[in-house]
Every structure is written in C-alpha cells, then in structure tokens.
Amino acid sequence: MPSPSLPSRRKALQFLAGVPMLPLGAGAAAAFVAQAAAAKGSTGASYRAASFGSMAAPSLATPAAMATTTVGSTLNVQFSDDSSQSYQLAYQPFFMTGDQVPSTAGGTILAGGYFDIHNRPIIDASVPGKERQFFSDCPDGTSLLKLDKARVQGVKGHPVFAVVQFEYTTRNQAQASMYGQLPSPIAVLTLDQDPATGKLSLVKYHNVDTSAVKGLWITCGASLSPWNTHLSSEEYEPDAMLATNAQLQSFSKNLFGDATKANPYDYGHMPEVTVHPDGTGSIKKHYCMGRISHELVQVMPDQRTALMGDDATNGGLFMFVADKAKDLSAGTLYVGQWTQTSGTGPGAGNIRWIRLGHATSAEIKALVDGGIKPADIMDVKTSDPADSSYTQIFFNGKKNWVKLQPGMDKAAAFLETHRYAALKGGSMGFTKMEGTTVNVKDKRAYSAMSYVQSSMLKGNAANQGDIQVEGPKAGAVYEHILMGDQKDTAGNPIHSEWVSVRMEAPAALIGEDLAKADALGNLAHADKIANPDNIKFAEKLRTLFIGEDSGMHVNNFLWAYNVDTQQLSRVLSVPAGAESTGLQAVDEINGWTYVMSNFQHAGDWESPLHDVVKPKLDPLVRANYKDRFGASVGYLTAVQTQMTLDKPRKG
C-alpha cells in the first residue's frame, strides 16, 4: 500500500496522539495503520478500548519459532462507533549483547560488557588463546523515558532514552558458572524515535560508571519512578553472617582486584539512575529502603510510597514511605503482616503493617563505612542454643536463633532487614515475590509470586505459621487493595493513601501444575501463566503485562491480562530455556505506546523440562545467540505479517 501524503500522515498522527497505539514499522506498515486511523478520525470515531489477540504456543512443528523470540499476536482497537481495527505485532531488537555498538565516548563499546571499579574491561581468560571481555547474556530491567532539552549527536528525530541493566552472566567460555560473580553493568541507550512511525533505533550506548556506589550486585527487575529516574535492584543480598562467602569473594576479586575488599553491607540496596540530556547517566544507592532481595519496586502516584516485593524464600512484603516526594533518601520502612482468610490454592489474606524504623540513606551508609560488623548488630545461631534470650526465626528456608544487641534496632532494621523483620513479627513466609506494579484508576496493585511453594505451604519445614496455602508451584499474581487512613500495628498513622490492606489472586492469574509432563515437556499448563516475574500495568490499555521466569514451561511467555474483561492473551514467546525480562509498559512518549521486552539465558536447559526439545533446539539456539552467550534487548512493534521472528544477528 502506498504511503499517504504528508498532510494525511499528520492528520493520522494527530488522531493517534489520543489513542494508545504501539509503535509501527516503517514504510507500508506505517502507511497501513496511519490510513486506517485517519479513516476512523474522518468519521469522528474515537478510541474506546484495546485488547490483545492471543498467539498459540510454539511447537516442535516449527522448531525455529521455539529457538528465538516469536510473536504471533495482535493488538485489537475498538472505536466509539463500534468498529474495530487489528494490528499484527512483532519483536524489534536494538542489539544483541556481545555486539559492538556506538559509544557516547566515541568509537564503539561492547553491549552488556563488564567493567571493574576503575572502568577497565573485565576479561574472560578461562580458555587460553580466546581471551575476551565478559559480556552478559542476561539483560533485565529496562526503563524507557524522555527528557526535556535532550541533545545527542546523531539523533534525527526525537531523542528518547532507555536504561537497561544486566543481571548476571551465566557462564564463562570454559562453561563454569559465573552467577553473581561479576559487578552488574547498567547502560543508558540513546534512541532515535522516528516522528512519523514511532520506530526506535539505537544511536549511542553509555556504560554508567558505578564505582561511586562500589559496583552493583545482581541487578534484576526495575521500574521507572514518577519523577523519571530508573529504580534498579540488588537481588539476593550477600549474607553478612557467613564466615566465608565464595560468591562475594569472587565478585570482590573481579570488581576490586581483591577478594577481601567487598563489604556485604554495601549490597542489597536500591540503586537509582538519573539520565542526563547528553545520553549519559549517574547513579546513587539508597541504604534506607531495607537490605532485602530487591526485585521490581513500585512507587505510587504520591511519589513517596514504594511497595516492594522480596525475591527470597522466607521473604516479606515491604513498604517504604519517603519523607518527601521524589526523594527516596529518607523515610520509614514497614513489613507486612498477613492474616489469612483463605488457604485454598494461593490463598488470600488481610495485610497490616509493622513499622521497622525510620532512617536516612546517609546515616545507614555511615554505619557501613564506619566498619559496623554483623556481630555488632545481632548474634545469630544456626542451631538451638537452648537460651531463652534468643528468638527462633526462619531465614532463607532454615531456622535461625537471633538475639539483638542493645541499641542496634536501627542498624538491624536497615542492614539485617530479613532477620529483624522476622524478629518483629513480620510475615516472612512468602517465596519469590517478584515484580510489583500499580493500577492507579482502580487503586489496585499487583505482585508476582513466582513460585507458591516451600515456606508458603502448610507443613513445610520453612513455614513460620501465618501463611499456610496450597500452591501451585506454577505461581500466581496477587492483587492488592490499596487504601489510605491506615495505622501500623502499634496504632501510629501511616502517612500514605496507597497502603495495601489485602492480597488475593484473580482466578485467571493462577498457574496450574500438571500431574505429569505433557508431550512437549511442560510441567505447567501451557495456556496459563507459569512462574510470573516481571509485571507492568498499562493504564490506557487497562492491561497487566506478565513476563515468566519459569522452570515449568519449555518456552517462557509474555502475557497480557485485561483487567476489565479478565481476558488473558499470550503475546510473545522467548527462546526455549530463556526468561522473559526487561518488561515495561509505556503509555505514551511523543504520542506512541511501547512495550519493552528482553530475554535472558537462552538455551539454559533443564532436565526433565527440556529433554524432549533440547536435541532439536540446542543447535538452533547456539546459532541464533552467539553459542548461548548473547541475548536481545528490544520492544514490541506493529507490522503486517502474521508471525515474525526477531532474526538475531549471528557471530
């Protein structure tokens, strides 16, 4: 179909400015949608609602589709005159990790590359004669944003930025695990947004200098703050109580060149990245939001309240209320207390809040910099001391006996948060509570419980008693009811209108375990969510997007759940063995709607899950993704084809 005239295109774009619409491909696809929209606009019809048409799960009948990012879904838009229009979706990568891409400093830089405390490349020398800079196969949290007065050389349309963090790298060239042994890189991408089509193209890549915050530890999910900064994460904080920690020592050696230099209390906090108009970025860490397994936090519209999951066994639901809007450097930390109202399936419960303490980031960091030791804060035993001055708690699936040192409540609340929250009576029985997001209109929030297992189950050795549910292992997404005028358990007012008071999982957002694997190897129902992880809500689309991190689906999926119709649609499938990450739903940037999506660790085969498919898929995955060392960073776009693959570059 020929492109419309310039006046026609402008008319269409003016119409689309009020319509939530995914960015379009160039050329005929753009013309197709622009003309369709212009036609609707000429009749006076306006946007009413949108939904997603579900794609089928890929099968071994099309092994190529199982071995790459595959999209066969549609976006369906309904108009006020009862007409509708459907648009085919596809995946558009910016780059594959391990590619050389243009750098803000000039020349090129290795996408997803690792750097030490002096910003020197960290070299993988595990195979003699094949030395190369480490790069990640695990891109994760992504924030797409725009800035006023942005100026970056090479941008022809609108400058748009994306912050992308890289959680870890799976292995070195000798195939030894490198999980958590390298300081996580984080990058600012300068993107060129085509004003006519919304297409995003990579122009520059900036590696953020993290030396001022002593490097980053396992950066997983992320969110965009209401004030336009990237809220990162540090997951699975190193246990300071261990006599030796081989993972921390290896991390320290790679970061500092000294296996003893890294202090565990510097990790497990909330990093925040600020993007600058020239395409660079700077970073700080907030030491006052609890030292937990931070995943994907959600700051509420008051710009003060942060609802936080905790990706751990014996994890908790946490809330931070900042003293000032747009400033997370000081505030009050709370832990949730679950009162169960149903134990069926993933269960349901009312939530009250225990105040753990108030602090500034500066004062907690000063304790760390001053050399505070774990024994200064509390005494911890891993076997029963038969001493009533100790309190039994559960920590990371095991019993601990804890005694707080005098005057150390604040240090314990913010540096030994898991143990202190359990000591104060918090419900520390959740397992792998991952992403959190908010539905502002309905005043609801959502939390992904990746696996409803172990410490959540009645009778389990790690169960502390208050959360006692049935499952499923395939997990669930819980909905929170948010309210104001709440008091903590001591009767003090909580200064927030966005406090969770109840958690319950909608039926459509509960996974289903299979009694035995299906013919492909799936251990959970393929047409239901399994092990939800990244979640983001799109206000204009009224849609909750859910990315999987499943050891129960052969391919992990990205889902769209319409909260009004309760329709669940499969939108995208990532390569077999990979996890769906980097999810962000962006309602509008310069008139265009975006869904950001990455994946990580393609071909990370598990047995028996992948036993059926591995022989056929492993060669394809290796060919597509740099022998399993590469992974894609990108977004969903609209095209006219029925099904498209991401067509990654080889090499």
XYZ file of C-alpha atoms in Angstrom:
651
model
C 0.000 0.000 0.000
C 1.497 3.396 -0.919
C 2.418 5.879 1.764
C -0.156 8.587 2.462
C 0.607 12.199 1.664
C 2.310 14.269 4.342
C -0.887 16.147 5.331
C -2.706 12.812 5.617
C 0.049 11.359 7.825
C -0.022 14.414 10.067
C -3.780 14.128 10.400
C -3.410 10.472 11.363
C -0.721 11.232 13.938
C -2.878 13.933 15.484
C -5.644 11.382 15.797
C -3.282 8.768 17.248
C -1.974 11.201 19.863
C -5.119 10.491 21.845
C -5.076 6.777 21.111
C -2.867 4.223 22.870
C -1.016 2.597 19.997
C 2.137 0.555 19.678
C 4.943 1.999 17.539
C 4.809 0.969 13.935
C 7.279 -0.399 11.479
C 8.461 1.826 8.669
C 7.084 2.060 5.134
C 3.943 0.204 4.150
C 3.105 -0.923 7.688
C 3.162 2.670 8.896
C 1.032 3.771 5.971
C -1.438 0.968 6.601
C -2.111 1.966 10.189
C -1.926 5.697 9.577
C -4.542 5.455 6.823
C -6.753 3.220 8.931
C -6.556 5.653 11.824
C -7.174 8.633 9.545
C -10.248 6.910 8.171
C -11.605 6.454 11.680
C -10.737 10.027 12.515
C -12.578 11.342 9.464
C -15.819 9.750 10.695
C -15.401 11.283 14.140
C -14.954 7.916 15.863
C -12.665 7.922 18.886
C -10.713 5.275 20.736
C -12.735 3.207 23.211
C -10.662 0.208 24.273
C -7.932 -2.200 23.247
C -7.281 -5.897 23.676
C -4.689 -8.410 22.573
C -5.347 -11.391 20.332
C -3.570 -14.428 21.731
C -0.944 -16.421 19.843
C -0.505 -20.178 20.084
C 2.453 -21.577 21.947
C 5.207 -22.614 19.501
C 5.734 -26.333 18.978
C 8.333 -28.691 17.538
C 6.444 -28.499 14.262
C 8.183 -25.106 13.923
C 11.454 -25.528 15.880
C 12.808 -22.183 14.631
C 9.945 -20.445 16.432
C 10.865 -22.198 19.678
C 14.520 -21.191 19.310
C 14.038 -17.424 19.024
C 11.728 -14.610 20.129
C 8.416 -15.260 18.376
C 5.346 -13.038 18.099
C 2.062 -14.115 16.535
C -0.326 -11.902 18.490
C -2.449 -8.888 17.544
C -3.480 -5.589 19.066
C -7.199 -5.023 18.556
C -8.552 -1.473 18.912
C -12.255 -0.719 19.358
C -13.698 2.668 18.376
C -16.698 4.606 19.626
C -18.750 3.783 16.503
C -18.451 0.044 17.336
C -15.910 -0.521 14.573
C -12.502 -2.064 15.247
C -9.055 -2.462 13.730
C -6.420 -5.166 14.302
C -2.647 -4.765 14.029
C -0.138 -7.594 13.839
C 2.687 -7.436 16.379
C 6.364 -8.280 16.093
C 9.593 -8.012 18.061
C 12.257 -5.408 17.265
C 15.683 -5.767 18.951
C 18.039 -2.818 19.496
C 21.060 -5.089 19.778
C 22.282 -8.441 20.966
C 24.656 -8.482 23.903
C 28.195 -9.021 22.695
C 27.639 -6.708 19.701
C 29.899 -3.720 19.215
C 27.643 -0.646 19.314
C 28.264 3.139 19.048
C 29.517 4.664 22.308
C 28.740 8.108 23.752
C 32.504 8.404 24.316
C 33.228 7.869 20.615
C 34.060 4.687 18.751
C 32.280 1.527 19.823
C 31.621 -0.337 23.058
C 30.698 -3.944 23.857
C 26.959 -4.171 24.602
C 26.439 -5.750 28.020
C 30.177 -5.649 28.725
C 31.591 -5.850 32.254
C 33.897 -3.279 33.853
C 35.853 -3.191 37.121
C 35.991 -0.432 39.747
C 38.403 1.521 37.518
C 36.102 1.126 34.475
C 38.525 -1.270 32.817
C 37.102 -4.265 30.906
C 36.904 -7.493 32.906
C 38.450 -10.264 30.828
C 37.266 -13.842 30.489
C 40.567 -15.737 30.325
C 39.059 -19.137 31.085
C 40.064 -20.535 27.677
C 43.720 -19.810 26.776
C 44.060 -18.071 23.442
C 40.404 -16.930 23.438
C 40.607 -14.096 25.946
C 37.779 -11.565 25.590
C 35.804 -9.089 27.655
C 32.965 -10.653 29.629
C 29.505 -9.691 28.410
C 26.119 -10.570 29.843
C 23.555 -12.959 28.439
C 21.039 -11.684 30.992
C 19.641 -8.218 30.240
C 16.832 -7.398 32.644
C 15.153 -4.249 33.980
C 14.505 -1.552 31.363
C 13.125 1.998 31.636
C 12.142 3.932 28.508
C 11.902 7.694 29.104
C 12.262 11.114 27.516
C 13.903 14.306 28.781
C 13.289 17.938 28.024
C 16.078 19.670 26.091
C 17.837 16.395 25.287
C 20.623 16.768 22.754
C 22.639 13.818 21.413
C 24.600 13.910 18.202
C 23.254 11.554 15.546
C 19.576 11.766 16.511
C 17.489 12.841 13.508
C 14.034 12.574 15.063
C 13.111 12.733 18.747
C 15.767 11.705 21.310
C 14.441 9.003 23.645
C 16.438 7.126 26.281
C 16.337 3.632 27.757
C 18.162 2.451 30.860
C 18.999 -1.255 30.659
C 20.604 -3.310 33.408
C 22.324 -6.663 33.077
C 21.604 -9.071 35.916
C 24.491 -11.526 35.559
C 26.314 -13.700 33.064
C 25.523 -17.393 33.114
C 28.917 -18.910 32.344
C 32.440 -18.248 31.188
C 33.906 -19.689 27.995
C 35.053 -22.769 29.925
C 31.372 -23.325 30.860
C 31.884 -22.679 34.593
C 29.074 -20.806 36.360
C 29.616 -17.061 36.759
C 26.355 -16.328 38.542
C 26.719 -13.289 40.801
C 30.496 -13.187 40.454
C 30.721 -10.062 38.287
C 29.591 -6.487 39.057
C 26.368 -5.892 37.155
C 26.670 -3.331 34.315
C 23.974 -0.777 33.647
C 23.680 1.263 30.453
C 21.868 4.298 29.048
C 20.756 3.888 25.432
C 20.119 6.949 23.277
C 17.370 6.050 20.815
C 16.187 7.910 17.738
C 12.373 7.983 17.625
C 11.008 8.424 14.115
C 8.250 11.075 14.476
C 6.250 9.518 11.626
C 6.290 5.873 12.713
C 7.408 5.781 16.351
C 10.201 3.373 15.430
C 13.137 3.402 17.861
C 16.730 2.976 16.641
C 19.897 2.769 18.738
C 22.217 5.768 18.294
C 24.515 5.685 21.337
C 25.337 3.374 24.268
C 26.682 4.708 27.577
C 28.046 2.425 30.297
C 27.147 4.040 33.634
C 30.091 4.448 35.992
C 29.115 2.552 39.168
C 32.414 2.968 41.007
C 30.971 5.640 43.338
C 28.467 3.082 44.698
C 31.073 0.277 44.861
C 29.547 -1.606 41.942
C 26.174 -3.305 41.615
C 25.130 -6.727 42.882
C 22.767 -8.871 40.744
C 20.512 -6.190 39.247
C 17.221 -7.871 38.379
C 13.877 -6.134 37.718
C 13.462 -2.359 37.550
C 10.854 0.381 37.293
C 10.552 3.970 36.145
C 9.936 6.374 39.008
C 7.180 9.008 38.705
C 9.961 11.619 38.524
C 11.593 9.922 35.515
C 14.509 8.041 37.079
C 15.379 4.348 36.795
C 14.866 2.384 40.017
C 17.178 -0.601 39.826
C 17.601 -3.518 42.250
C 20.161 -5.650 44.059
C 18.805 -9.155 44.485
C 19.795 -11.939 46.924
C 21.857 -9.727 49.210
C 25.019 -11.481 50.449
C 24.597 -12.877 53.958
C 26.962 -10.903 56.193
C 26.707 -13.551 58.899
C 28.590 -16.170 56.865
C 32.161 -16.821 57.957
C 33.149 -17.102 54.285
C 31.177 -16.330 51.139
C 32.815 -17.672 47.981
C 30.422 -15.800 45.689
C 31.118 -12.454 47.367
C 34.849 -13.128 47.281
C 34.787 -13.834 43.559
C 32.656 -10.719 42.981
C 35.139 -8.682 45.011
C 38.110 -10.091 43.112
C 36.567 -9.219 39.755
C 35.440 -5.757 40.866
C 38.276 -4.560 43.088
C 41.088 -6.971 42.241
C 40.977 -8.007 45.907
C 38.816 -10.880 47.167
C 38.514 -9.359 50.659
C 37.555 -5.771 49.848
C 33.796 -6.001 49.177
C 31.644 -5.357 52.249
C 28.376 -7.346 52.139
C 26.542 -4.425 53.745
C 27.173 -2.323 50.630
C 24.908 -4.622 48.588
C 21.202 -5.433 48.690
C 20.049 -1.814 48.454
C 18.019 0.279 46.000
C 20.095 1.920 43.230
C 18.628 4.878 41.339
C 19.906 6.025 37.927
C 19.428 9.558 36.620
C 19.685 10.047 32.855
C 21.229 13.295 31.594
C 20.272 15.189 28.398
C 23.549 14.224 26.697
C 22.763 10.493 26.942
C 24.966 9.772 29.958
C 23.795 8.652 33.383
C 24.737 8.790 37.056
C 23.847 6.511 39.958
C 23.304 6.517 43.721
C 22.177 3.881 46.224
C 19.511 4.300 48.876
C 20.562 2.476 52.042
C 17.304 3.269 53.865
C 14.820 1.117 51.914
C 15.731 -2.181 53.543
C 18.502 -4.598 52.685
C 16.400 -7.310 51.080
C 16.211 -9.236 47.815
C 15.035 -6.195 45.866
C 13.305 -7.084 42.621
C 10.933 -4.622 40.977
C 9.547 -1.883 43.235
C 6.556 0.316 42.502
C 6.436 3.934 43.643
C 2.838 5.083 43.944
C 1.344 8.286 42.449
C 2.023 10.178 45.706
C 5.710 9.884 44.725
C 6.514 8.782 48.295
C 5.133 5.271 48.840
C 7.095 2.309 47.482
C 5.555 -1.173 47.583
C 8.339 -3.749 47.429
C 8.436 -7.474 46.842
C 11.259 -9.638 48.134
C 12.533 -12.413 45.858
C 13.534 -14.876 48.562
C 12.472 -17.931 50.482
C 11.091 -16.655 53.783
C 10.699 -13.281 52.120
C 8.336 -10.490 53.084
C 6.128 -7.788 51.662
C 7.763 -4.425 52.405
C 6.674 -0.801 52.138
C 8.743 2.375 52.293
C 7.173 5.793 52.811
C 9.577 8.597 51.953
C 9.655 11.807 53.974
C 9.464 13.912 50.800
C 8.026 13.371 47.349
C 10.529 12.466 44.620
C 13.200 11.707 47.230
C 13.961 8.175 48.450
C 16.913 9.212 50.619
C 14.926 9.257 53.889
C 11.777 7.580 55.127
C 10.044 4.882 57.140
C 10.286 1.147 56.445
C 7.456 -1.305 57.138
C 6.937 -5.060 56.799
C 3.568 -6.647 56.102
C 1.734 -8.966 58.474
C -0.598 -11.426 56.728
C -3.826 -12.578 58.407
C -5.012 -15.475 56.283
C -8.643 -15.507 55.187
C -8.336 -18.409 52.732
C -5.839 -21.227 52.380
C -7.236 -22.563 49.117
C -4.813 -22.503 46.200
C -2.526 -19.469 46.610
C -4.789 -18.228 49.399
C -5.816 -14.747 50.449
C -5.064 -12.544 53.410
C -5.574 -9.172 55.018
C -2.446 -7.075 55.480
C -1.373 -4.956 58.442
C 1.942 -3.167 58.700
C 4.708 -3.320 61.293
C 6.945 -0.267 61.491
C 10.590 -1.334 61.357
C 12.152 2.099 61.636
C 12.988 5.457 60.115
C 16.369 6.338 58.625
C 18.219 8.380 56.091
C 20.389 6.735 53.491
C 23.346 8.798 54.704
C 23.170 7.572 58.292
C 22.936 3.882 57.324
C 25.772 4.260 54.820
C 27.810 5.941 57.556
C 27.377 2.822 59.713
C 28.659 0.670 56.852
C 31.554 2.989 56.039
C 32.371 3.133 59.753
C 33.023 -0.591 59.788
C 29.982 -1.978 61.588
C 30.188 -5.774 61.830
C 27.396 -8.350 61.865
C 28.175 -9.309 65.456
C 27.774 -5.654 66.454
C 24.153 -5.824 65.299
C 22.912 -9.243 66.418
C 24.070 -12.657 67.477
C 22.832 -15.411 65.169
C 22.923 -19.142 65.836
C 22.054 -21.841 63.312
C 21.367 -24.462 65.963
C 19.223 -24.141 69.079
C 21.308 -22.502 71.836
C 18.755 -23.568 74.481
C 18.781 -19.969 75.717
C 15.528 -18.036 76.161
C 17.233 -14.742 75.305
C 17.321 -15.913 71.665
C 14.283 -15.870 69.369
C 13.749 -18.533 66.721
C 13.061 -17.175 63.232
C 13.228 -18.528 59.691
C 15.873 -17.184 57.319
C 16.353 -18.413 53.756
C 14.438 -21.602 54.397
C 16.218 -22.512 57.632
C 15.849 -21.861 61.334
C 17.972 -19.175 62.941
C 18.118 -18.188 66.604
C 18.618 -14.458 66.952
C 19.483 -12.052 69.779
C 19.582 -8.334 69.047
C 22.439 -6.365 70.519
C 21.434 -3.399 72.749
C 20.752 -0.174 70.847
C 21.020 -1.816 67.444
C 17.401 -1.672 66.275
C 18.075 0.845 63.503
C 21.158 -0.955 62.213
C 19.255 -4.251 62.279
C 16.193 -2.809 60.515
C 18.186 -1.495 57.565
C 21.185 -3.858 57.336
C 19.770 -7.171 58.617
C 16.258 -6.499 57.378
C 15.177 -10.099 56.802
C 16.133 -11.257 60.282
C 14.889 -8.092 62.005
C 11.516 -8.166 60.197
C 11.022 -11.770 61.328
C 12.055 -10.827 64.866
C 9.441 -8.051 64.929
C 6.633 -10.376 63.786
C 6.515 -9.733 60.047
C 5.070 -12.428 57.795
C 8.318 -13.781 56.374
C 6.840 -16.797 54.643
C 6.480 -15.636 51.046
C 8.515 -17.381 48.340
C 9.946 -15.486 45.412
C 7.760 -12.381 45.481
C 8.980 -10.685 42.326
C 7.654 -7.687 40.400
C 5.118 -5.177 41.718
C 3.053 -2.697 39.700
C 0.074 -0.382 40.191
C -3.320 0.176 38.549
C -3.907 3.803 39.514
C -7.510 4.167 38.328
C -8.789 1.220 40.359
C -6.326 1.783 43.223
C -5.022 -1.747 42.938
C -1.502 -3.113 42.889
C -0.226 -6.492 41.699
C 2.619 -8.675 42.961
C 4.029 -11.681 41.147
C 4.624 -14.713 43.357
C 6.819 -16.710 41.044
C 6.594 -19.979 42.980
C 3.955 -20.626 45.644
C 5.949 -23.284 47.438
C 8.178 -24.197 50.413
C 7.743 -21.578 53.176
C 4.222 -20.695 51.988
C 2.927 -24.249 52.288
C 1.298 -25.694 55.363
C 3.545 -28.299 56.954
C 6.708 -27.229 55.140
C 9.876 -27.138 57.248
C 10.337 -23.427 56.493
C 6.735 -22.425 57.277
C 6.503 -19.948 60.148
C 2.764 -20.422 60.625
C 0.867 -17.384 59.368
C 0.931 -18.126 55.607
C -0.333 -21.670 55.022
C -1.619 -22.175 51.488
C -1.740 -24.988 48.917
C 0.170 -23.713 45.878
C 0.519 -24.007 42.917
C 4.227 -24.352 42.270
C 3.478 -22.567 38.974
C 2.792 -19.426 40.998
C 0.242 -16.626 40.858
C -0.180 -12.881 40.595
C -1.806 -11.365 43.679
C -3.972 -8.261 43.552
C -3.627 -5.721 46.383
C -6.419 -3.460 47.579
C -4.873 -0.047 48.328
C -6.321 2.362 50.867
C -5.486 5.430 52.942
C -6.132 6.323 56.602
C -4.293 3.239 57.839
C -2.419 2.701 61.103
C 0.509 0.422 61.832
C 0.282 -2.405 64.363
C 1.317 -0.022 67.152
C -1.561 2.314 66.333
C 0.502 5.020 64.651
C -0.810 6.597 61.428
C 0.806 5.596 58.138
C 1.193 8.759 56.092
C 0.150 7.311 52.753
C -3.032 6.885 50.748
C -1.582 3.858 48.910
C -1.317 1.177 51.603
C -2.020 -2.478 50.793
C -4.727 -3.890 53.057
C -5.480 -7.182 51.277
C -3.911 -9.689 48.863
C -5.768 -12.218 46.698
C -5.021 -13.781 43.319
C -7.603 -13.425 40.489
C -8.522 -16.845 39.088
C -7.101 -16.065 35.634
C -3.720 -15.223 37.153
C -3.098 -18.523 38.913
C -0.837 -21.116 37.303
C -1.773 -24.774 37.018
C 0.654 -27.589 37.825
C 0.396 -30.720 35.693
C 0.285 -34.133 37.301
C 2.743 -35.287 34.643
C 4.600 -33.532 31.858
C 2.796 -33.006 28.557
C 4.175 -34.275 25.247
C 6.492 -31.269 24.870
C 7.782 -31.448 28.431
C 5.758 -28.669 30.062
C 5.225 -29.206 33.786
C 2.569 -26.475 33.988
C -0.458 -25.807 31.792
C 0.857 -24.134 28.629
C -2.187 -21.874 28.217
C -1.950 -20.390 31.707
C 0.736 -18.284 33.325
C 3.595 -20.125 34.995
C 6.037 -18.577 37.450
C 5.292 -14.881 36.838
C 8.200 -12.491 37.335
C 8.261 -9.097 35.565
C 4.850 -7.406 35.675
C 3.800 -3.943 34.495
C 0.416 -2.272 34.168
C -0.564 -0.046 31.213
C -3.182 2.470 32.373
C -4.556 3.433 28.940
C -4.654 -0.152 27.706
C -6.134 -1.336 31.033
C -3.740 -4.241 30.677
C -1.442 -6.067 33.074
C 1.599 -7.473 31.259
C 3.222 -10.558 32.811
C 6.618 -11.996 31.910
C 7.558 -15.504 33.001
C 10.650 -16.901 34.688
C 9.502 -20.485 34.609
C 11.178 -23.796 35.162
C 7.825 -25.353 34.228
C 7.230 -24.001 30.696
C 9.510 -25.193 27.885
C 9.252 -21.702 26.368
C 8.573 -18.744 28.633
C 5.893 -16.288 27.578
C 4.827 -12.663 27.867
C 1.126 -12.369 28.662
C -1.437 -9.533 28.531
C -4.337 -9.571 31.002
C -7.185 -7.095 30.515
C -8.476 -6.179 33.976
C -11.911 -5.232 32.656
C -12.640 -8.314 30.553
C -10.382 -10.745 32.522
C -9.065 -11.935 29.165
C -5.561 -13.460 29.280
C -3.631 -13.448 25.990
C -0.226 -14.861 25.075
C 1.635 -12.018 23.358
C 5.209 -13.244 22.885
C 7.360 -16.343 23.324
C 11.066 -16.118 24.175
C 13.680 -18.713 23.122
C 13.452 -22.076 24.872
C 15.368 -22.073 28.137
C 15.185 -18.269 28.361
C 13.353 -15.999 30.791
C 11.132 -13.079 29.732
C 12.669 -9.915 31.234
C 13.019 -6.165 30.798
C 9.266 -5.625 30.754
C 7.947 -2.077 30.735
C 4.587 -0.778 29.528
C 4.878 2.849 28.439
C 1.540 4.543 27.871
C 2.849 7.443 25.838
C 6.082 9.005 24.597
C 5.529 11.674 21.928
C 2.184 10.068 21.083
C 3.370 6.445 20.898
C 2.817 3.493 23.214
C 5.605 0.965 23.829
C 6.023 -2.441 25.432
C 9.685 -3.070 26.213
C 10.841 -6.691 26.320
C 14.150 -8.526 26.710
C 15.095 -12.101 27.448
C 17.996 -13.765 29.181
C 19.977 -17.050 29.184
C 18.588 -18.653 26.007
C 19.188 -22.396 25.947
C 19.577 -22.718 29.709
C 18.423 -26.312 29.511
C 16.810 -28.061 32.476
C 16.034 -31.733 32.887
C 13.444 -33.202 32.557
C 11.770 -29.972 31.336
C 13.768 -29.664 28.096
C 14.657 -33.307 27.484
C 12.207 -33.638 24.575
C 13.178 -30.411 22.781
C 16.878 -29.974 23.531
C 18.286 -32.234 20.764
C 16.476 -30.255 18.087
C 16.641 -26.771 19.615
C 20.138 -26.561 21.084
C 21.913 -26.171 17.703
C 19.403 -23.505 16.645
C 19.720 -21.510 19.867
C 23.507 -21.654 19.661
C 23.417 -20.419 16.069
C 20.995 -17.610 16.901
C 22.584 -16.300 20.093
C 26.379 -16.425 19.931
C 26.670 -20.009 21.182
C 24.271 -19.088 24.053
C 26.368 -16.115 25.197
C 24.090 -13.473 23.605
C 20.637 -12.123 24.390
C 18.381 -9.469 22.855
C 17.240 -6.070 24.149
C 14.216 -4.617 22.352
C 10.498 -3.917 22.189
C 7.200 -4.924 20.623
C 6.182 -3.194 17.409
C 3.325 -3.392 14.905
C 3.700 -4.843 11.406
C 1.506 -6.540 8.837
C 2.980 -10.046 8.887
C 1.133 -12.857 10.619
C 4.129 -14.139 12.562
C 7.670 -12.789 12.754
C 10.904 -13.784 14.428
C 13.496 -11.420 15.879
C 16.061 -12.565 13.266
C 19.079 -12.004 15.516
C 22.498 -11.361 14.117
C 24.915 -14.243 14.276
C 28.522 -14.252 15.378
